[in-house]
PDB file of C-alpha atoms in Angstrom:
ATOM      1  CA  MET M 154     162.881  99.307 -52.703  1.00 66.00           C
ATOM      2  CA  LEU M 155     161.252  99.472 -49.271  1.00 77.00           C
ATOM      3  CA  ILE M 156     161.495 102.629 -47.176  1.00 73.00           C
ATOM      4  CA  TRP M 157     161.008 103.073 -43.441  1.00 81.00           C
ATOM      5  CA  SER M 158     158.687 105.819 -42.227  1.00 79.00           C
ATOM      6  CA  PHE M 159     159.044 107.020 -38.636  1.00 86.00           C
ATOM      7  CA  LYS M 160     156.559 109.279 -36.835  1.00 89.00           C
ATOM      8  CA  ARG M 161     156.165 110.739 -33.370  1.00 91.00           C
ATOM      9  CA  LYS M 162     152.568 110.900 -32.157  1.00 90.00           C
ATOM     10  CA  ARG M 163     151.826 113.617 -29.636  1.00 91.00           C
ATOM     11  CA  HIS M 164     149.053 114.411 -27.171  1.00 91.00           C
ATOM     12  CA  ALA M 165     147.011 117.627 -27.487  1.00 91.00           C
ATOM     13  CA  ASP M 166     149.373 119.367 -25.035  1.00 93.00           C
ATOM     14  CA  GLY M 167     152.389 118.515 -27.217  1.00 88.00           C
ATOM     15  CA  SER M 168     153.881 115.807 -25.014  1.00 90.00           C
ATOM     16  CA  LEU M 169     155.105 112.651 -26.696  1.00 89.00           C
ATOM     17  CA  SER M 170     152.489 109.893 -26.903  1.00 89.00           C
ATOM     18  CA  LYS M 171     154.235 107.135 -28.862  1.00 91.00           C
ATOM     19  CA  HIS M 172     156.658 106.325 -31.660  1.00 90.00           C
ATOM     20  CA  LYS M 173     155.302 104.697 -34.819  1.00 87.00           C
ATOM     21  CA  ALA M 174     157.172 102.971 -37.617  1.00 82.00           C
ATOM     22  CA  GLY M 175     155.793 102.009 -40.998  1.00 78.00           C
ATOM     23  CA  ILE M 176     157.109 100.670 -44.246  1.00 76.00           C
ATOM     24  CA  CYS M 177     156.233 101.713 -47.779  1.00 75.00           C
ATOM     25  CA  CYS M 178     157.472 101.221 -51.336  1.00 75.00           C
ATOM     26  CA  HIS M 179     159.561 103.607 -53.390  1.00 71.00           C
ATOM     27  CA  GLY M 180     157.253 103.850 -56.420  1.00 68.00           C
ATOM     28  CA  GLY M 181     159.752 105.928 -58.398  1.00 69.00           C
ATOM     29  CA  GLN M 182     161.522 102.769 -59.484  1.00 69.00           C
ATOM     30  CA  GLN M 183     158.432 101.199 -61.055  1.00 69.00           C
ATOM     31  CA  GLN M 184     158.244 101.022 -64.849  1.00 68.00           C
ATOM     32  CA  TRP M 185     155.026 101.406 -66.834  1.00 75.00           C
ATOM     33  CA  GLY M 186     154.116  98.158 -68.581  1.00 67.00           C
ATOM     34  CA  VAL M 187     156.363  96.111 -66.285  1.00 63.00           C
ATOM     35  CA  ASN M 188     155.268  96.795 -62.675  1.00 61.00           C
ATOM     36  CA  PHE M 189     152.060  98.744 -63.318  1.00 67.00           C
ATOM     37  CA  TYR M 190     149.689  99.435 -66.189  1.00 70.00           C
ATOM     38  CA  GLU M 191     147.169 102.028 -65.079  1.00 75.00           C
ATOM     39  CA  THR M 192     147.101 104.544 -62.248  1.00 74.00           C
ATOM     40  CA  TYR M 193     143.723 106.296 -62.581  1.00 75.00           C
ATOM     41  CA  ALA M 194     141.434 106.014 -59.566  1.00 79.00           C
ATOM     42  CA  PRO M 195     138.271 108.120 -59.265  1.00 80.00           C
ATOM     43  CA  VAL M 196     138.017 110.724 -56.518  1.00 83.00           C
ATOM     44  CA  VAL M 197     134.735 111.809 -54.946  1.00 84.00           C
ATOM     45  CA  THR M 198     133.653 115.407 -55.476  1.00 86.00           C
ATOM     46  CA  TRP M 199     132.136 117.594 -52.776  1.00 88.00           C
ATOM     47  CA  ALA M 200     129.086 118.093 -54.979  1.00 88.00           C
ATOM     48  CA  SER M 201     128.460 114.331 -54.860  1.00 86.00           C
ATOM     49  CA  VAL M 202     128.870 114.218 -51.087  1.00 86.00           C
ATOM     50  CA  ARG M 203     126.468 117.141 -50.646  1.00 90.00           C
ATOM     51  CA  SER M 204     123.952 115.476 -52.976  1.00 88.00           C
ATOM     52  CA  LEU M 205     124.091 112.238 -50.983  1.00 86.00           C
ATOM     53  CA  LEU M 206     123.657 114.117 -47.702  1.00 90.00           C
ATOM     54  CA  ILE M 207     120.662 116.031 -49.062  1.00 93.00           C
ATOM     55  CA  MET M 208     119.050 112.852 -50.430  1.00 89.00           C
ATOM     56  CA  SER M 209     119.553 111.052 -47.121  1.00 90.00           C
ATOM     57  CA  LYS M 210     117.870 113.937 -45.297  1.00 91.00           C
ATOM     58  CA  LEU M 211     114.946 114.123 -47.755  1.00 94.00           C
ATOM     59  CA  TYR M 212     114.219 110.398 -47.566  1.00 94.00           C
ATOM     60  CA  ASN M 213     114.962 110.062 -43.808  1.00 92.00           C
ATOM     61  CA  LEU M 214     117.871 107.685 -44.427  1.00 89.00           C
ATOM     62  CA  ASN M 215     120.808 107.115 -42.103  1.00 87.00           C
ATOM     63  CA  PHE M 216     124.117 108.312 -43.511  1.00 80.00           C
ATOM     64  CA  ARG M 217     127.374 106.872 -42.216  1.00 81.00           C
ATOM     65  CA  SER M 218     130.936 107.228 -43.340  1.00 79.00           C
ATOM     66  CA  ILE M 219     133.556 104.501 -43.032  1.00 79.00           C
ATOM     67  CA  ASP M 220     137.293 104.827 -42.517  1.00 78.00           C
ATOM     68  CA  PHE M 221     139.217 101.782 -43.705  1.00 78.00           C
ATOM     69  CA  VAL M 222     142.295 101.238 -41.557  1.00 75.00           C
ATOM     70  CA  LEU M 223     145.239 100.174 -43.714  1.00 77.00           C
ATOM     71  CA  ALA M 224     143.077 100.290 -46.828  1.00 77.00           C
ATOM     72  CA  TYR M 225     145.729  99.822 -49.513  1.00 75.00           C
ATOM     73  CA  PRO M 226     147.381  96.684 -48.066  1.00 78.00           C
ATOM     74  CA  GLN M 227     144.034  94.838 -48.198  1.00 77.00           C
ATOM     75  CA  ALA M 228     144.112  94.665 -52.009  1.00 78.00           C
ATOM     76  CA  GLU M 229     146.063  92.054 -53.972  1.00 80.00           C
ATOM     77  CA  VAL M 230     148.893  93.208 -56.244  1.00 78.00           C
ATOM     78  CA  LYS M 231     148.245  92.456 -59.928  1.00 76.00           C
ATOM     79  CA  ALA M 232     151.798  92.775 -61.259  1.00 75.00           C
ATOM     80  CA  THR M 233     154.755  90.733 -60.055  1.00 78.00           C
ATOM     81  CA  ILE M 234     156.911  92.981 -57.874  1.00 78.00           C
ATOM     82  CA  TYR M 235     160.142  91.947 -56.163  1.00 79.00           C
ATOM     83  CA  LEU M 236     161.693  94.126 -53.467  1.00 78.00           C
ATOM     84  CA  ALA M 237     164.983  94.200 -51.603  1.00 77.00           C
ATOM     85  CA  SER M 238     164.695  94.040 -47.829  1.00 76.00           C
ATOM     86  CA  PRO M 239     164.539  97.451 -46.109  1.00 76.00           C
ATOM     87  CA  ALA M 240     167.536  99.063 -44.465  1.00 74.00           C
ATOM     88  CA  GLY M 241     168.314  97.507 -41.103  1.00 76.00           C
ATOM     89  CA  ILE M 242     166.805  94.111 -41.891  1.00 74.00           C
ATOM     90  CA  LYS M 243     169.052  91.446 -43.342  1.00 76.00           C
ATOM     91  CA  ILE M 244     167.290  88.391 -44.728  1.00 75.00           C
ATOM     92  CA  SER M 245     169.514  85.642 -46.053  1.00 72.00           C
ATOM     93  CA  THR M 246     169.454  81.927 -46.618  1.00 71.00           C
ATOM     94  CA  ASP M 247     172.708  80.019 -46.938  1.00 74.00           C
ATOM     95  CA  GLY M 248     174.653  83.291 -47.031  1.00 70.00           C
ATOM     96  CA  GLU M 249     172.782  84.669 -50.067  1.00 74.00           C
ATOM     97  CA  ASP M 250     170.611  87.776 -49.916  1.00 74.00           C
ATOM     98  CA  VAL M 251     166.916  87.206 -50.477  1.00 78.00           C
ATOM     99  CA  VAL M 252     164.448  89.395 -52.359  1.00 81.00           C
ATOM    100  CA  LEU M 253     160.826  89.697 -51.271  1.00 79.00           C
ATOM    101  CA  LYS M 254     157.839  89.105 -53.539  1.00 82.00           C
ATOM    102  CA  LEU M 255     154.985  91.498 -52.838  1.00 79.00           C
ATOM    103  CA  LYS M 256     151.624  89.725 -52.369  1.00 80.00           C
ATOM    104  CA  LYS M 257     149.481  92.586 -51.059  1.00 79.00           C
ATOM    105  CA  ASN M 258     149.353  96.207 -52.123  1.00 78.00           C
ATOM    106  CA  LEU M 259     151.630  98.572 -50.221  1.00 77.00           C
ATOM    107  CA  TYR M 260     151.626 102.338 -49.791  1.00 76.00           C
ATOM    108  CA  GLY M 261     153.935 104.111 -52.233  1.00 75.00           C
ATOM    109  CA  LEU M 262     153.256 102.053 -55.352  1.00 76.00           C
ATOM    110  CA  LYS M 263     152.189 104.037 -58.398  1.00 73.00           C
ATOM    111  CA  ASP M 264     148.952 102.104 -58.867  1.00 77.00           C
ATOM    112  CA  ASP M 265     148.023 101.569 -55.208  1.00 78.00           C
ATOM    113  CA  GLY M 266     145.014 103.897 -55.345  1.00 79.00           C
ATOM    114  CA  ARG M 267     143.589 102.173 -58.402  1.00 82.00           C
ATOM    115  CA  THR M 268     144.199  98.695 -56.964  1.00 81.00           C
ATOM    116  CA  TRP M 269     142.360  99.642 -53.761  1.00 82.00           C
ATOM    117  CA  TRP M 270     139.466 101.202 -55.719  1.00 84.00           C
ATOM    118  CA  GLU M 271     139.060  98.017 -57.805  1.00 85.00           C
ATOM    119  CA  HIS M 272     139.206  95.867 -54.652  1.00 85.00           C
ATOM    120  CA  LEU M 273     136.571  98.030 -52.918  1.00 85.00           C
ATOM    121  CA  SER M 274     134.317  98.097 -56.004  1.00 87.00           C
ATOM    122  CA  LEU M 275     134.325  94.298 -56.277  1.00 88.00           C
ATOM    123  CA  GLY M 276     133.623  93.931 -52.557  1.00 88.00           C
ATOM    124  CA  LEU M 277     130.688  96.340 -52.642  1.00 87.00           C
ATOM    125  CA  ASP M 278     129.351  94.666 -55.787  1.00 91.00           C
ATOM    126  CA  LYS M 279     129.153  91.361 -53.894  1.00 93.00           C
ATOM    127  CA  PHE M 280     126.800  93.045 -51.382  1.00 91.00           C
ATOM    128  CA  GLY M 281     124.531  94.314 -54.153  1.00 92.00           C
ATOM    129  CA  PHE M 282     125.758  97.904 -54.362  1.00 88.00           C
ATOM    130  CA  ARG M 283     126.019  99.442 -57.829  1.00 87.00           C
ATOM    131  CA  GLN M 284     128.155 102.343 -58.993  1.00 83.00           C
ATOM    132  CA  CYS M 285     126.687 105.462 -60.539  1.00 82.00           C
ATOM    133  CA  THR M 286     127.690 105.734 -64.204  1.00 81.00           C
ATOM    134  CA  SER M 287     128.259 109.498 -64.069  1.00 80.00           C
ATOM    135  CA  ASN M 288     130.391 109.437 -60.874  1.00 79.00           C
ATOM    136  CA  LEU M 289     132.244 106.203 -60.106  1.00 79.00           C
ATOM    137  CA  CYS M 290     132.716 107.134 -56.428  1.00 77.00           C
ATOM    138  CA  VAL M 291     128.957 107.121 -55.778  1.00 74.00           C
TER     139      VAL M 291
END
């Protein structure tokens, strides 16, 4: 099931800046072994971040952080997931309602964090980066 998410963005003084709408999945209807198989995704620890910052300072290396905009939808979905159209949007062909097949990951799925982590790991591996065995986020 798809769910609408509406937000009001405001300026620093509290005045209205813009309205934003997004769409996400209702992961509560997913079933283990049918729509997803594993949900674990590693999370970086502050000790690891501090260690990287200290090492970059000691060796005079540049340290940059990256924010991926719409990170989860960049990864492919592994399981086959069909969704009904969200409220307010009627999609039909020849008078019959249509279901949507999810091709890319979407916020709200139970395994979206793991799917993104696997996608990112494979992408970084192509550029020659290797993961630390003791902390998978480094």
